[in-house]
Amino acid sequence: MHTETIDHGNAEKPPHLRFQFSDSARQFHAAKFGMWLFLGQEVMFFSALLCAYAYYRNQFPVAWSMASHHLNTTFGLLETINLLFSSFTVALAIHFVRLGKRTITSVLLFVTLACGILFLVMHSYEYYTEYHEGLLPGRFFHPEAGWHMPMESAMFMSCYFFTTVLHSIHVLIGVGVLGVIMVFNMKGKYSPAYYTHVEIGGLYWHLVDLIWIFLFPLYYLVA
Amino acid sequence: MSLAVVEQAPGHHEGAEEPDYIRGKSGVMSWVLTLDHKRIALLYLATVTLTFFLGGVFALALRTELLVPENGIMDAMTYNRMFTLHGVTMVFFFMIPAIPGVFGNFFLPIMIGAHDVAFPRLNLASYYLFLAAVCLGVWGMIHGGTDTGWTFYTPYSTTTTTTVLPILAAAFVNGFSSILTGVNFIVTIHTLRADGVHWMRLPLFIWALYGTSVIQVLATPVVGITLALCAVEHFLGTGIFDPARGGDPILFQHLFWFYSHPAVYIMVLPAFGVASEVVGAFTRKPLVGYRMIALSTFGIAFVGFLAWGHHLFTSGQSAVDAGVFGFLSMLIGIFTSIKVFNWVASMYKASIVMTTPFMYALGFFFLTVFGGMTGVALATISLDVHWQDTYFVVAHFHFIMAGAVVLMFLAALHYWFPKMFGKLYAEGPAMVGAVLVILGFIGTFTPQFFLGNEGMPRRYYSYPAHFQWLHVASTIFAYILFLGLLLTLVNLIVALVSGEKAPNNPWGAPQYEWDIPSPPTEHNFPATPVINRDPYEYRGEGIIENAH
Amino acid sequence: MILAAAFYNEWMRKLLNLPPQASSVAEGVDNLHYFVIAVTTLVSIGIALAALVLWATYRNKGKGTVGQVVHPGLSFEVFAISGPLFFFLLWFFIGFRQYVEMESPPDDAMEVYVMGKKWMWKFAYPDGPNAVGVLHVPVGRPVKLLMTSRDVIHSFFIPAFRMKKDVVPGRYSELWFTATEPGSYEVFCAEYCGTGHSMMRAEVVAMKPDEFDTWLAQQRNGFASRQQDSAAATEESPRVEANMVLQGQRLASEKGCFKCHSVDGAPHIGPTWLGMYHRREHLSTGETINIDEAYITESMMEPTAKLVAGYGPVMPTYMGKLTAPETAAIVEYIKSLRNPELQAQPSEAATYEPSRR
């Protein structure tokens, strides 16, 4: 494809610069700006769910708090710390890729990845317990005998499952994206002059983390 | 020459013509995997033409059924599926993607002096998401279709036994297509403007696309998640919108209209943008009130987010909520009226060239003002109590959405046809088609205002006999409208096959895109241009042939 | 003058193809309607004509002619904004005032329970018969409809009254009107509800007050009701009882309400029902509320949503365990416990539609 670049006369065009951009700085700015817009979209995505959450919590405060007590707060806390730590490592990865330290960057990306996977494993275990306790949402809500739970607690579990599964899907996508970036990094695709993918991948990961920071108190710590 | 090309590429010889974007490459793969925004625009054009035809066939079947009070050509269940599919196809597969997908993609980079959009691969991905949505939708239709109405109100949509899931999935996927297009356009406008194109030099079509994109990015995810909740509820019984489990069906309506009210502006703002371009081109003088038209776009986009509650006046909303939503809805009308006044004022002391696109614009003025003001009438709360869910609403939104959007889609198609394909069409049949389409629209939907006044509810398969004569009138004009569209289609296909070669600027229009060859070359400009004039600055005598 | 106004009203109504004005709000709404539609039509046609005239006047006189650059001053933009704004806000205020009136039923309104289901309308009078498809109301007296749905959302629409309200499952919505002209008026379901949506029609029969009283008395005798509303009796389960208060009392004991609620003012696990209707109660959240039909219904469906201070969240939900008419009957029963005098049931009440059990 001869059309990938257009000759502007000035010979030294870096290979990563696409034809529609006049310089690297602008291309980097565009990628980052695009990611921010996408994150804005993600926030709206979750905000609709938080609306539903707020509305029903206001309607059924008792049912809400009773159901919340059955979530595993310790696990939730560990998951929160785990994600916060991974946000820290991905921030460090961006720092080191800027300095051109390829190996450290790879290691940090790998740690982030591992944290993401650990989060998914822990959350799966939580779902597994809830399944056993009969705490599935909607018409699958059959809490074990002896628990006195209002029927509206099923609504809590519906909101909880829908929101956290959606969040977990985001974590999964994040893990995939960071994995690809890690491989690219090991192949030497990035340099202090060009590290766009690492930067926007990191941005995405921070958002996934941020959403969890909101979800944790909203679902696990209902008074 | 007003569009100065600096930085002349050293290897570029005068006269060594670069091939245009259509002939530049050949083979199926060069189209299927193209990253060129102009070719992607043509892919969109082919797809939305098909979906428009599909939606139109559904509409004609509906109108034919309504010729008689009951037992026409289909049964109630078929009718219910038919109006749902008409709505879904027209809203999600035609009106939302049509103007941004086709003309936005084609002209946005050219109008800001860029070689392409910021993310060409994302652009292609948007198209394929759209195509996937259409395929999912058609697949759902083949498997019986659904009967929920395009609004998918719960608990009907969560309990219906028809195939609602593929249709919901189609709307969801289509949402992602429009979000990604929105992101792409905003970034392109921010980062790829050529030197000299400062913000107050952006063509008004670009401003309109900018406003549209903002709404797409902020509102579409909300409906995406709402439809996902609806789908999950349908097969898992999660109960979020199910009153039997403590859920509230009205919450669905709030979340749905939080998107779908702004979505009206996703459809209509690009149409306003086209109107500005057409008026700017054929009045042969600078547009009146450029700044006001541009700013009012954002007024509409902003207030559009705050008015969704006017769809729920009869749902048991409190009087206070109704008052607030009613008040805010009134403000949107102001921003639209600013635009209309400025367009009409632009004709004062102008030198108007009557062409097919301008004829469409004249029809558009009437349809938009009447459609828009009946919208304000509907936002008048006590009147809405009578009109809500009647044919008055149907007539209103067909005037503003279908009338304005379809008319401006056709105007854009005729206006930019020579640039896009390098061919001229026959003016006579095009003009006859335009007049038939405009009269057809007015004639089809005016009787429906009267039907609504009399109390005819929408989505009725059968009706009391006293409504019949108005239905018959509406149906007759629907066929005239169809005839006009058919004539237009045939005329443009003939032009495509055997039209005369178009000059670079057949209209003598002042906008930037007419300076480059028709059809444009693969990267639009031989080098990054510098633009040193305003977009509607008419450049004096005659038609300027582009110096090449 | 009055004659001219009446003539104008009638002429505009016919021109706009509006149905007769048969409720107390209809004429006011129509007057606003004429105003809004007249302005809308004049402005749209005016703008279209202006565009045509401008086109005819300023046609291009040959290739190359250029228009004159005109910059209208600030006054043009001010006009473009304030002109429409004036009309829009005027309409808003008139419309809002009318809407508030439509939303505020008078205290003495006669209540009728309405239940929408696929695809029929059922009406139940607190002290009278049930009916399907025909709602009898007296002319000149306010009537309040308490409406709910058994399945999906419907909407109760009486074009001649200019009235409409959605009927939502799981909640009660209110609609009130005063019929002004005797006659029979169409009722449509205006919210799409499935295959039979367009056949979900009913009829409002507005009768002169004395005729209505006679009709109601006849219904009480049970003699006419078997002819008039036999559909209601045969279609609905045999549990239908004519007197909703009695039915409510029976249901309350069947469903075990009296295990926790007393009806004589004695303290128990739950609040007593005696005098509960229109009592002001403090909630556990600190709010004070007025106990009305909506609150009673909500407390049956979502007992934990709003707890009266001092009581625990122990009541089970009756969502799905009570049908809408049963809920309505229990609400009516609780309302009948307003004061000791009313507690004595009218003894003849049971005779007009004998229980079939």
Short mmCIF file of C-alpha atoms in Angstrom, two decimals, chain A residues 1-10 18-22 26-27 29-31 33-35 37-38 40-42 44-45 47-49 51-52 55-56 59-60 137-140 151-152 154-155 158-159 162 166, chain B residues 7 9-10 25 35 115-121 172 176 179-180 183 186-187 190-193 217-218 221-222 225 228-229 232 235-241 244-248 251 255 258 522-523 525-526 528:
data_model
loop_
_atom_site.label_atom_id
_atom_site.label_comp_id
_atom_site.label_asym_id
_atom_site.label_seq_id
_atom_site.Cartn_x
_atom_site.Cartn_y
_atom_site.Cartn_z
CA MET A 1 0.00 0.00 0.00
CA HIS A 2 1.84 3.03 -1.23
CA THR A 3 -0.81 5.21 0.35
CA GLU A 4 0.10 4.60 3.96
CA THR A 5 2.33 7.64 4.09
CA ILE A 6 2.42 10.78 2.09
CA ASP A 7 5.66 12.43 1.26
CA HIS A 8 5.81 15.80 2.87
CA GLY A 9 9.26 16.62 1.67
CA ASN A 10 10.89 16.36 5.06
CA ARG A 18 0.42 7.70 10.12
CA PHE A 19 -0.16 9.65 6.96
CA GLN A 20 -3.04 11.75 8.23
CA PHE A 21 -0.98 13.33 11.01
CA SER A 22 1.63 15.96 10.44
CA ARG A 26 -0.32 15.55 17.42
CA GLN A 27 -0.85 11.85 16.78
CA HIS A 29 -2.50 13.81 21.55
CA ALA A 30 -5.23 12.45 19.25
CA ALA A 31 -4.90 8.92 20.61
CA PHE A 33 -7.94 12.42 23.56
CA GLY A 34 -9.83 9.62 21.84
CA MET A 35 -9.24 7.38 24.83
CA LEU A 37 -13.69 10.37 25.17
CA PHE A 38 -14.10 6.62 25.23
CA GLY A 40 -16.37 9.32 29.22
CA GLN A 41 -18.60 6.91 27.34
CA GLU A 42 -17.72 4.15 29.83
CA MET A 44 -22.09 6.98 31.19
CA PHE A 45 -22.37 3.22 30.66
CA SER A 47 -23.89 5.65 35.48
CA ALA A 48 -27.16 4.22 34.19
CA LEU A 49 -26.61 1.21 36.45
CA CYS A 51 -29.06 5.27 38.74
CA ALA A 52 -30.97 2.02 39.01
CA TYR A 55 -33.40 4.35 42.92
CA TYR A 56 -33.96 0.88 44.35
CA GLN A 59 -37.01 2.26 47.76
CA PHE A 60 -35.91 -0.81 49.71
CA PRO A 137 -30.67 -12.69 41.10
CA GLY A 138 -34.32 -12.51 40.16
CA ARG A 139 -36.16 -15.75 39.82
CA PHE A 140 -33.10 -17.75 40.86
CA MET A 151 -38.06 -10.49 48.49
CA GLU A 152 -36.61 -7.21 47.29
CA ALA A 154 -33.34 -10.35 44.96
CA MET A 155 -33.29 -6.93 43.32
CA SER A 158 -29.73 -8.42 40.31
CA CYS A 159 -28.03 -5.04 40.44
CA PHE A 162 -25.24 -7.18 36.48
CA LEU A 166 -20.05 -6.00 33.47
CA GLU B 7 4.49 22.50 1.07
CA ALA B 9 5.67 17.77 -2.53
CA PRO B 10 8.97 17.67 -4.38
CA LYS B 25 -7.49 0.75 -6.64
CA LEU B 35 -9.34 2.55 5.26
CA HIS B 115 -6.21 13.61 4.57
CA ASP B 116 -8.46 11.27 6.53
CA VAL B 117 -10.16 10.91 9.91
CA ALA B 118 -7.94 10.50 12.97
CA PHE B 119 -8.51 6.74 13.31
CA PRO B 120 -9.19 5.16 9.90
CA ARG B 121 -9.17 1.59 11.23
CA PHE B 172 -26.91 -2.47 21.27
CA PHE B 176 -21.32 1.01 19.72
CA ILE B 179 -20.23 5.85 19.79
CA LEU B 180 -17.01 4.98 17.95
CA VAL B 183 -15.23 9.59 19.19
CA ILE B 186 -14.55 14.69 17.73
CA VAL B 187 -10.87 13.76 17.75
CA HIS B 190 -9.83 18.72 17.31
CA THR B 191 -6.54 17.45 15.97
CA LEU B 192 -6.63 17.40 12.18
CA ARG B 193 -7.78 20.87 11.16
CA VAL B 217 -20.69 9.61 23.05
CA LEU B 218 -22.61 10.67 26.15
CA PRO B 221 -24.05 4.08 26.37
CA VAL B 222 -27.07 4.71 28.60
CA ILE B 225 -26.94 -0.70 29.07
CA ALA B 228 -28.86 -5.00 27.83
CA LEU B 229 -30.75 -4.99 31.15
CA VAL B 232 -31.04 -10.08 30.50
CA PHE B 235 -34.23 -14.55 29.61
CA LEU B 236 -33.03 -14.57 33.23
CA GLY B 237 -35.89 -12.78 34.98
CA THR B 238 -33.61 -10.43 36.93
CA GLY B 239 -36.62 -8.29 37.79
CA ILE B 240 -35.06 -4.82 37.53
CA PHE B 241 -38.05 -3.61 35.49
CA ALA B 244 -43.81 -8.55 40.34
CA ARG B 245 -40.25 -8.56 41.75
CA GLY B 246 -40.28 -5.03 43.06
CA GLY B 247 -38.89 -3.49 39.90
CA ASP B 248 -40.25 -0.37 38.28
CA LEU B 251 -37.39 3.41 35.40
CA LEU B 255 -33.34 5.45 31.11
CA PHE B 258 -32.46 9.79 28.52
CA GLU B 522 -7.18 9.24 -2.57
CA HIS B 523 -5.73 11.55 0.06
CA PHE B 525 -5.06 17.01 -1.14
CA PRO B 526 -1.63 16.57 -2.74
CA THR B 528 -1.59 19.55 3.59
#
